[in-house]
Amino acid sequence: DMKKKKEEVRKKRIGLVVNEAWNMYNFRGGLIKKLISEGYEIIVIAPTDKFDDKLRELGARVVDVEINSKGTNPLEDFKLIFKLRKIYKKERLDIVFNYTIKPIIYGTLAAKLSKVIPIAVTTGLGYAFIKEGKVTKIVEKLYRFSLKFAKEVWFLNETDRDIFLERNLVDSNKVFVLNGEGIDTNYFRPLEKNKRDGKIKFLMIARALWDKGVKEYCEAAKIIKDKYGDKEIEFLFLGKIGAPNPSAVPKEYLEEYHKKGIINY
């Protein structure tokens, strides 16, 4: 009886699996706080980084797991299923939300093996779907197999959902469109504008990837600069160079535009 009572009062445990801890803190910190306030126990499962302590400050527990998000070694990826299964069982999770490609594919299979309810949250299609090729076919097969075992598959927009349905990667009965994950408007709030220098300023904020339109932005800036000169207009680029991505823009490319005064990087 005592054991039964303990089980009744035990908080429901929700696992959140992602490929980087900062990702969970930055985009889902508010969600974590809300779930904890509603009486759930939150376990973030991710490769640990300097955001671990911030997640703990929110009230979550953090469990480290190695996920090589850009790796293509099938044996390494296969091992991830059993690493996650071990964590799910040890933490006695009730439900797990898997974010980003590898946690979705391998985390869903791990959940099936450990009798935990898996929800897959597709936050974007990623490089494999932008540049069609062998990798796309492999990823599609992996999605098609693993998503059979997901309780639900959530998307942040209808376009991604439609692509998954067109390619028969997921059963239409399982899909759900979540219209964004929310923004903490107290944290991400506009600053007071007080400095006016009369310039029209364009700002691009992105990782420095060709897929984001960096080349088009730089070339457009050159056309406008050639026509109007430096006085009235400025083009700024804010973003990380050297991302581990096949679509990464070389540092030299942006430096060249910066030196010429076309882009302020």
Short mmCIF file of N, CA, C and O in Angstrom, two decimals, residues 220-264:
data_model
loop_
_atom_site.label_atom_id
_atom_site.label_comp_id
_atom_site.label_asym_id
_atom_site.label_seq_id
_atom_site.Cartn_x
_atom_site.Cartn_y
_atom_site.Cartn_z
N ALA A 220 23.25 42.04 -53.26
CA ALA A 220 22.26 43.12 -53.26
C ALA A 220 22.85 44.38 -52.62
O ALA A 220 22.63 45.50 -53.11
N ALA A 221 23.62 44.18 -51.53
CA ALA A 221 24.26 45.31 -50.86
C ALA A 221 25.21 46.03 -51.81
O ALA A 221 25.25 47.27 -51.85
N LYS A 222 25.96 45.28 -52.61
CA LYS A 222 26.90 45.88 -53.57
C LYS A 222 26.15 46.72 -54.62
O LYS A 222 26.56 47.83 -54.95
N ILE A 223 25.03 46.18 -55.12
CA ILE A 223 24.24 46.92 -56.12
C ILE A 223 23.77 48.26 -55.55
O ILE A 223 23.90 49.31 -56.19
N ILE A 224 23.25 48.23 -54.32
CA ILE A 224 22.74 49.45 -53.69
C ILE A 224 23.87 50.42 -53.37
O ILE A 224 23.75 51.63 -53.59
N LYS A 225 25.00 49.87 -52.86
CA LYS A 225 26.15 50.73 -52.52
C LYS A 225 26.72 51.40 -53.76
O LYS A 225 27.10 52.57 -53.72
N ASP A 226 26.81 50.65 -54.86
CA ASP A 226 27.31 51.23 -56.12
C ASP A 226 26.43 52.40 -56.57
O ASP A 226 26.92 53.38 -57.12
N LYS A 227 25.16 52.28 -56.30
CA LYS A 227 24.21 53.31 -56.74
C LYS A 227 24.17 54.52 -55.80
O LYS A 227 24.13 55.66 -56.24
N TYR A 228 24.20 54.26 -54.48
CA TYR A 228 23.99 55.35 -53.51
C TYR A 228 25.22 55.73 -52.69
O TYR A 228 25.17 56.71 -51.96
N GLY A 229 26.28 54.93 -52.76
CA GLY A 229 27.47 55.24 -51.97
C GLY A 229 27.28 54.92 -50.50
O GLY A 229 26.32 54.25 -50.11
N ASP A 230 28.20 55.45 -49.66
CA ASP A 230 28.22 55.09 -48.25
C ASP A 230 27.36 55.98 -47.36
O ASP A 230 27.07 55.63 -46.23
N LYS A 231 27.00 57.11 -47.85
CA LYS A 231 26.44 58.11 -46.93
C LYS A 231 25.08 57.75 -46.36
O LYS A 231 24.82 57.91 -45.19
N GLU A 232 24.20 57.27 -47.21
CA GLU A 232 22.82 57.11 -46.77
C GLU A 232 22.48 55.71 -46.24
O GLU A 232 21.44 55.53 -45.62
N ILE A 233 23.33 54.74 -46.51
CA ILE A 233 22.88 53.36 -46.29
C ILE A 233 23.98 52.45 -45.75
O ILE A 233 25.15 52.63 -46.08
N GLU A 234 23.59 51.51 -44.90
CA GLU A 234 24.56 50.57 -44.32
C GLU A 234 23.95 49.18 -44.27
O GLU A 234 22.78 49.01 -43.93
N PHE A 235 24.76 48.18 -44.60
CA PHE A 235 24.33 46.78 -44.54
C PHE A 235 25.15 46.05 -43.48
O PHE A 235 26.37 45.98 -43.58
N LEU A 236 24.46 45.55 -42.47
CA LEU A 236 25.14 44.84 -41.39
C LEU A 236 24.82 43.34 -41.46
O LEU A 236 23.73 42.96 -41.87
N PHE A 237 25.81 42.55 -41.10
CA PHE A 237 25.58 41.10 -41.00
C PHE A 237 26.00 40.64 -39.62
O PHE A 237 27.13 40.90 -39.19
N LEU A 238 25.09 39.98 -38.92
CA LEU A 238 25.37 39.48 -37.59
C LEU A 238 25.13 37.97 -37.59
O LEU A 238 24.02 37.52 -37.85
N GLY A 239 26.18 37.21 -37.36
CA GLY A 239 26.00 35.76 -37.38
C GLY A 239 27.32 35.03 -37.27
O GLY A 239 28.39 35.60 -37.42
N LYS A 240 27.21 33.74 -37.03
CA LYS A 240 28.40 32.92 -36.79
C LYS A 240 29.00 32.42 -38.10
O LYS A 240 28.30 31.88 -38.96
N ILE A 241 30.32 32.59 -38.21
CA ILE A 241 31.08 32.03 -39.34
C ILE A 241 31.67 30.71 -38.89
O ILE A 241 32.00 30.52 -37.72
N GLY A 242 31.82 29.78 -39.83
CA GLY A 242 32.50 28.51 -39.52
C GLY A 242 31.63 27.48 -38.85
O GLY A 242 32.11 26.65 -38.09
N ALA A 243 30.33 27.54 -39.12
CA ALA A 243 29.43 26.51 -38.57
C ALA A 243 29.78 25.16 -39.21
O ALA A 243 30.11 25.11 -40.39
N PRO A 244 29.72 24.07 -38.42
CA PRO A 244 30.03 22.75 -39.00
C PRO A 244 28.87 22.29 -39.89
O PRO A 244 28.02 21.51 -39.48
N ASN A 245 28.84 22.81 -41.11
CA ASN A 245 27.72 22.57 -42.01
C ASN A 245 28.23 22.58 -43.44
O ASN A 245 29.05 23.44 -43.80
N PRO A 246 27.77 21.66 -44.28
CA PRO A 246 28.26 21.63 -45.68
C PRO A 246 27.94 22.92 -46.44
O PRO A 246 28.57 23.21 -47.45
N SER A 247 26.98 23.70 -45.94
CA SER A 247 26.58 24.93 -46.61
C SER A 247 27.27 26.17 -46.03
O SER A 247 26.88 27.30 -46.31
N ALA A 248 28.31 25.96 -45.21
CA ALA A 248 28.97 27.09 -44.54
C ALA A 248 29.66 28.04 -45.53
O ALA A 248 30.31 27.61 -46.48
N VAL A 249 29.51 29.33 -45.28
CA VAL A 249 30.16 30.37 -46.09
C VAL A 249 31.59 30.54 -45.57
O VAL A 249 31.79 30.72 -44.37
N PRO A 250 32.61 30.51 -46.45
CA PRO A 250 33.99 30.70 -45.97
C PRO A 250 34.18 32.08 -45.35
O PRO A 250 33.58 33.06 -45.80
N LYS A 251 35.01 32.12 -44.32
CA LYS A 251 35.29 33.37 -43.61
C LYS A 251 35.78 34.45 -44.58
O LYS A 251 35.43 35.62 -44.49
N GLU A 252 36.62 34.02 -45.56
CA GLU A 252 37.24 34.95 -46.51
C GLU A 252 36.19 35.68 -47.36
O GLU A 252 36.38 36.84 -47.73
N TYR A 253 35.10 35.01 -47.63
CA TYR A 253 34.05 35.59 -48.47
C TYR A 253 33.46 36.83 -47.80
O TYR A 253 33.37 37.91 -48.40
N LEU A 254 33.09 36.68 -46.52
CA LEU A 254 32.51 37.83 -45.80
C LEU A 254 33.55 38.89 -45.49
O LEU A 254 33.26 40.09 -45.52
N GLU A 255 34.79 38.45 -45.21
CA GLU A 255 35.86 39.41 -44.92
C GLU A 255 36.13 40.32 -46.12
O GLU A 255 36.40 41.50 -45.96
N GLU A 256 36.05 39.75 -47.31
CA GLU A 256 36.27 40.51 -48.54
C GLU A 256 35.23 41.63 -48.68
O GLU A 256 35.56 42.78 -48.96
N TYR A 257 33.97 41.29 -48.46
CA TYR A 257 32.89 42.29 -48.52
C TYR A 257 33.02 43.32 -47.40
O TYR A 257 32.70 44.49 -47.57
N HIS A 258 33.52 42.86 -46.24
CA HIS A 258 33.70 43.76 -45.10
C HIS A 258 34.82 44.77 -45.40
O HIS A 258 34.66 45.97 -45.15
N LYS A 259 35.94 44.27 -45.95
CA LYS A 259 37.08 45.15 -46.26
C LYS A 259 36.70 46.23 -47.27
O LYS A 259 37.18 47.35 -47.22
N LYS A 260 35.85 45.84 -48.22
CA LYS A 260 35.42 46.80 -49.25
C LYS A 260 34.36 47.78 -48.75
O LYS A 260 33.96 48.70 -49.46
N GLY A 261 33.92 47.56 -47.51
CA GLY A 261 32.93 48.48 -46.92
C GLY A 261 31.51 48.25 -47.41
O GLY A 261 30.63 49.08 -47.19
N ILE A 262 31.30 47.12 -48.08
CA ILE A 262 29.94 46.81 -48.60
C ILE A 262 29.08 46.26 -47.46
O ILE A 262 27.92 46.62 -47.30
N ILE A 263 29.70 45.38 -46.67
CA ILE A 263 29.01 44.77 -45.52
C ILE A 263 29.76 45.14 -44.26
O ILE A 263 31.00 45.16 -44.24
N ASN A 264 29.03 45.44 -43.20
CA ASN A 264 29.67 45.62 -41.89
C ASN A 264 29.42 44.33 -41.12
O ASN A 264 28.31 44.08 -40.66
#
